[in-house]
Amino acid sequence: METNTDEKTKWWGSFTFAQDFAGKWSVGPSTLWIYRSMHSWHLVHTESEDSMDDSAAIETPRPIGETDLSMEELPPGATVTRYSFQKTDSRCTLSPMLADRAIVVRPDIPLFILPGEEVTLYVSTPLWMRIEVGKESRLLQEIPSYRPSDTWFGSSTVEGELCYAVRTAGRLRLENLPRRLHRAITPIQVRNGGTDALHIGHIQVPVQYLSLFEGEGSYLWTQAVTLSRQASDDQATVRFDEGRIPREVGQTQKLRGPRLDIRTNTIFRTFSSLIHRTTAAV
């Protein structure tokens, strides 16, 4: 067996499983076992309560009898799923994915932006692990590395959308942001064109419209998001700029495009749906 444990471990990629072999992935708070038999694939998943766990370790596939996975005595709180095939193929691919809906992040320290000012805030959001098998890359499941809580984000209980909610160490300086292999970093530029100060206590990050990039050290990024408030009202302009990745990231490789496509890189929505200036459930 080969074990790779490092804060820069690249946990995604294609792996080969012989029949009755299993592998183990520890990605932040999540632990995932994958087991191949002649006619099925088994997924066993557990999640710790430490959402800030930044460890990463991979145990490459080995005989099921030589692993710490016992299908008779599963870990406490484990979720088990089984997928049946006429005959399984040896290939299994794990891919990082951004969340399937917008994420409302709450910076540790609320921020006020004065009229005419702009800031760039760096935030991180949890990734999903996409599991595909066979030469045709048939999807088995997408598992969150850390399952955020649900929240409703909008101006009322009628107008808004269901999102995920996380607390993040939002930073104004990139070097001060903790980097974790189970989260993706998004630079958010906020411009206040209004005549009053803009209070940012919560920000909705529309990750379903963003692409995912691999930077140096196997850390993951999205392109920058620009939120422009045009006046002292609830109107805002949103821009997703695929070419805007911080220079400090170095060389990047695009891993995946957005889950949802938009026809233009500029859309108009209300600030009450993008930047919540009062409270939101988390």
Coordinates of C-alpha atoms in Angstrom, one line a residue:
M1 CA 0.0 0.0 0.0
E2 CA 1.1 3.5 -0.7
T3 CA 0.0 6.4 1.5
N4 CA 0.4 10.0 0.6
T5 CA -0.2 12.5 3.5
D6 CA 0.7 16.1 3.0
E7 CA -0.9 19.5 3.3
K8 CA -0.5 19.8 -0.5
T9 CA -1.7 16.3 -1.4
K10 CA -3.6 16.3 -4.7
W11 CA -6.6 14.1 -3.9
W12 CA -8.3 14.2 -7.3
G13 CA -7.4 12.2 -10.5
S14 CA -8.0 8.8 -12.1
F15 CA -7.3 5.6 -10.1
T16 CA -7.3 1.9 -11.0
F17 CA -9.0 -0.6 -8.8
A18 CA -8.5 -4.3 -9.1
Q19 CA -11.6 -6.5 -8.2
D20 CA -12.1 -6.6 -4.4
F21 CA -9.7 -3.7 -3.8
A22 CA -10.6 -0.5 -1.9
G23 CA -9.1 3.0 -1.5
K24 CA -9.3 5.6 1.2
W25 CA -9.4 9.4 0.8
S26 CA -9.2 11.8 3.7
V27 CA -10.1 15.3 2.4
G28 CA -10.5 17.9 5.1
P29 CA -13.5 16.9 7.3
S30 CA -14.5 14.0 5.0
T31 CA -13.3 10.4 4.9
L32 CA -14.3 8.4 1.8
W33 CA -13.7 4.7 1.1
I34 CA -14.3 3.3 -2.4
Y35 CA -14.6 -0.4 -2.9
R36 CA -14.9 -2.4 -6.1
S37 CA -16.4 -5.8 -6.4
M38 CA -17.2 -7.9 -9.5
H39 CA -20.8 -6.4 -9.9
S40 CA -20.9 -3.3 -7.8
W41 CA -19.1 -0.2 -6.4
H42 CA -19.5 0.7 -2.7
L43 CA -19.0 4.2 -1.3
V44 CA -18.6 4.7 2.4
H45 CA -18.5 8.3 3.7
T46 CA -18.0 9.9 7.1
E47 CA -17.7 13.5 8.1
S48 CA -16.1 15.0 11.2
E49 CA -17.4 18.1 13.0
D50 CA -14.2 20.1 12.3
S51 CA -15.0 22.1 9.2
M52 CA -11.5 23.7 9.4
D53 CA -9.6 20.4 9.1
D54 CA -7.1 21.0 6.3
S55 CA -5.5 17.5 6.2
A56 CA -5.3 15.5 3.0
A57 CA -4.3 11.8 2.7
I58 CA -4.7 9.1 0.1
E59 CA -4.3 5.4 0.5
T60 CA -4.0 4.0 -3.0
P61 CA -6.2 0.9 -3.7
R62 CA -5.3 -2.3 -1.9
P63 CA -7.1 -5.6 -1.1
I64 CA -10.3 -4.9 1.0
G65 CA -9.0 -7.3 3.7
E66 CA -5.9 -5.1 4.2
T67 CA -7.8 -1.9 4.8
D68 CA -9.4 -0.4 7.9
L69 CA -12.8 -0.7 6.2
S70 CA -15.1 -3.5 7.3
M71 CA -18.5 -3.7 5.7
E72 CA -19.7 -5.6 8.8
E73 CA -18.5 -3.0 11.3
L74 CA -18.8 0.4 9.7
P75 CA -17.5 3.6 11.3
P76 CA -20.1 5.5 13.4
G77 CA -22.3 7.8 11.4
A78 CA -21.1 6.3 8.0
T79 CA -23.3 6.7 4.9
V80 CA -23.1 3.7 2.6
T81 CA -24.2 3.5 -1.0
R82 CA -23.9 0.7 -3.5
Y83 CA -24.1 0.9 -7.3
S84 CA -24.8 -2.3 -9.3
F85 CA -23.3 -3.2 -12.7
Q86 CA -23.3 -6.3 -14.9
K87 CA -19.6 -6.0 -14.6
T88 CA -17.5 -3.3 -13.1
D89 CA -14.6 -1.5 -14.9
S90 CA -11.3 -0.9 -13.0
R91 CA -11.3 2.9 -13.6
C92 CA -12.4 5.4 -10.9
T93 CA -12.1 9.2 -11.2
L94 CA -12.4 11.7 -8.4
S95 CA -12.9 15.4 -9.4
P96 CA -13.3 18.6 -7.3
M97 CA -16.5 20.5 -7.9
L98 CA -17.9 23.8 -6.8
A99 CA -21.2 23.7 -4.9
D100 CA -24.5 23.1 -6.9
R101 CA -26.0 26.3 -5.5
A102 CA -24.9 29.7 -4.3
I103 CA -23.0 29.9 -1.0
V104 CA -23.7 32.7 1.5
V105 CA -20.4 33.5 3.3
R106 CA -20.2 35.5 6.5
P107 CA -16.8 37.1 7.1
D108 CA -15.4 36.8 10.6
I109 CA -15.4 40.6 10.9
P110 CA -18.2 42.7 9.1
L111 CA -16.9 45.2 6.6
F112 CA -18.1 48.8 5.7
I113 CA -17.2 50.2 2.3
L114 CA -17.5 54.0 2.0
P115 CA -19.0 55.8 -1.1
G116 CA -16.6 55.8 -4.0
E117 CA -14.4 53.0 -2.5
E118 CA -13.8 49.5 -3.7
V119 CA -12.1 46.5 -2.0
T120 CA -11.2 42.9 -2.9
L121 CA -12.2 40.3 -0.4
Y122 CA -10.8 36.8 -0.6
V123 CA -13.2 34.0 0.6
S124 CA -13.1 30.2 0.4
T125 CA -16.0 27.8 0.0
P126 CA -16.2 24.0 0.4
L127 CA -15.7 21.7 -2.5
W128 CA -17.7 18.6 -3.6
M129 CA -16.0 15.3 -4.6
R130 CA -17.4 14.0 -7.9
I131 CA -17.0 10.2 -8.3
E132 CA -17.2 8.6 -11.7
V133 CA -16.3 5.1 -12.9
G134 CA -15.5 3.3 -16.1
K135 CA -14.1 4.5 -19.4
E136 CA -17.4 6.4 -20.0
S137 CA -17.0 8.3 -16.7
R138 CA -20.5 7.3 -15.4
L139 CA -21.4 9.4 -12.4
L140 CA -22.0 7.6 -9.1
Q141 CA -22.3 10.5 -6.7
E142 CA -21.2 13.9 -5.6
I143 CA -20.2 14.2 -2.0
P144 CA -19.5 17.5 -0.2
S145 CA -16.1 17.6 1.6
Y146 CA -18.1 19.5 4.2
R147 CA -21.8 19.8 4.1
P148 CA -22.8 23.5 4.8
S149 CA -26.1 24.3 6.4
D150 CA -29.0 25.5 4.3
T151 CA -30.2 29.1 4.3
W152 CA -32.7 31.3 2.5
F153 CA -31.2 34.4 1.1
G154 CA -33.3 37.3 -0.2
S155 CA -35.3 40.3 0.6
S156 CA -38.3 38.3 1.9
T157 CA -39.5 34.8 2.4
V158 CA -41.0 35.0 -1.1
E159 CA -38.3 36.6 -3.1
G160 CA -34.9 34.9 -2.8
E161 CA -33.3 31.5 -3.2
L162 CA -32.1 28.5 -1.2
C163 CA -28.4 28.7 -0.6
Y164 CA -25.7 27.1 1.5
A165 CA -24.3 29.1 4.4
V166 CA -20.7 29.0 5.7
R167 CA -18.5 31.2 7.9
T168 CA -15.2 32.1 6.2
A169 CA -12.0 33.9 7.2
G170 CA -12.6 36.5 4.5
R171 CA -9.5 38.5 4.1
L172 CA -8.5 41.7 2.4
R173 CA -4.9 40.4 1.9
L174 CA -4.5 37.1 0.1
E175 CA -1.5 36.0 2.2
N176 CA -3.7 36.2 5.3
L177 CA -6.3 33.7 4.0
P178 CA -5.9 30.1 5.3
R179 CA -5.6 27.7 2.3
R180 CA -7.3 24.3 2.5
L181 CA -7.4 21.6 -0.1
H182 CA -11.1 20.9 0.4
R183 CA -12.0 24.6 -0.3
A184 CA -11.8 26.9 -3.4
I185 CA -10.7 30.5 -3.1
T186 CA -12.7 33.3 -4.8
P187 CA -11.6 36.9 -5.1
I188 CA -14.6 39.2 -4.8
Q189 CA -14.2 42.9 -5.8
V190 CA -16.9 45.1 -4.4
R191 CA -17.4 48.7 -5.7
N192 CA -19.7 51.1 -3.9
G193 CA -21.0 53.7 -6.3
G194 CA -23.7 54.8 -3.9
T195 CA -23.8 57.9 -1.6
D196 CA -23.9 56.0 1.7
A197 CA -21.6 53.4 3.3
L198 CA -22.3 49.7 2.3
H199 CA -22.3 47.3 5.2
I200 CA -21.1 43.8 4.2
G201 CA -22.1 41.2 6.8
H202 CA -23.0 38.5 4.4
I203 CA -22.0 37.9 0.7
Q204 CA -23.7 35.5 -1.7
V205 CA -21.0 33.8 -3.9
P206 CA -22.7 32.5 -7.0
V207 CA -20.3 29.5 -7.4
Q208 CA -22.6 27.7 -9.8
Y209 CA -21.6 30.2 -12.4
L210 CA -17.8 30.0 -11.8
S211 CA -15.1 27.9 -13.3
L212 CA -12.6 25.9 -11.2
F213 CA -8.8 26.3 -11.6
E214 CA -5.8 24.5 -10.1
G215 CA -3.0 26.8 -8.9
E216 CA 0.4 26.1 -7.6
G217 CA 0.6 23.8 -4.6
S218 CA -2.6 22.0 -5.8
Y219 CA -4.8 24.7 -4.3
L220 CA -8.0 25.5 -6.1
W221 CA -9.4 28.8 -7.2
T222 CA -12.2 30.4 -9.1
Q223 CA -12.1 33.5 -11.3
A224 CA -12.8 36.8 -9.8
V225 CA -16.3 38.1 -9.2
T226 CA -17.1 41.9 -9.4
L227 CA -20.1 43.4 -7.6
S228 CA -20.8 47.0 -8.5
R229 CA -23.3 49.1 -6.7
Q230 CA -24.4 51.9 -9.0
A231 CA -26.3 54.1 -6.6
S232 CA -27.8 54.2 -3.1
D233 CA -30.4 51.5 -3.9
D234 CA -30.6 47.8 -4.3
Q235 CA -29.4 47.6 -7.9
A236 CA -26.1 45.9 -8.7
T237 CA -24.0 44.7 -11.6
V238 CA -22.4 41.3 -11.4
R239 CA -19.5 40.3 -13.6
F240 CA -17.6 37.0 -13.8
D241 CA -14.2 37.5 -15.4
E242 CA -12.6 34.2 -16.3
G243 CA -9.3 35.9 -17.0
R244 CA -8.9 37.5 -13.5
I245 CA -6.9 35.2 -11.3
P246 CA -4.5 36.8 -8.8
R247 CA -0.9 37.0 -10.0
E248 CA 0.2 35.5 -6.7
V249 CA -1.5 32.2 -7.8
G250 CA 1.2 31.6 -10.5
Q251 CA 0.4 29.2 -13.3
T252 CA -3.1 27.8 -13.3
Q253 CA -4.9 25.0 -15.1
K254 CA -8.6 25.0 -15.7
L255 CA -10.2 21.9 -14.3
R256 CA -13.9 22.4 -14.9
G257 CA -16.2 25.0 -16.3
P258 CA -19.3 26.4 -14.5
R259 CA -22.2 24.2 -13.6
L260 CA -24.6 26.7 -15.1
D261 CA -23.8 28.8 -18.2
I262 CA -24.9 32.5 -18.6
R263 CA -25.2 34.2 -22.0
T264 CA -23.4 37.3 -20.9
N265 CA -20.8 38.1 -18.3
T266 CA -22.9 40.9 -16.9
I267 CA -26.3 40.3 -15.1
F268 CA -28.4 42.7 -13.1
R269 CA -29.8 41.6 -9.8
T270 CA -30.7 43.3 -6.5
F271 CA -28.1 43.8 -3.7
S272 CA -30.6 42.3 -1.3
S273 CA -30.0 39.0 -3.1
L274 CA -26.2 39.5 -3.4
I275 CA -25.0 41.3 -0.4
H276 CA -27.2 41.1 2.7
R277 CA -26.8 44.3 4.7
T278 CA -28.7 43.2 7.8
T279 CA -29.0 39.5 8.9
A280 CA -29.2 36.1 7.3
A281 CA -29.7 32.6 8.8
V282 CA -26.5 30.6 9.1

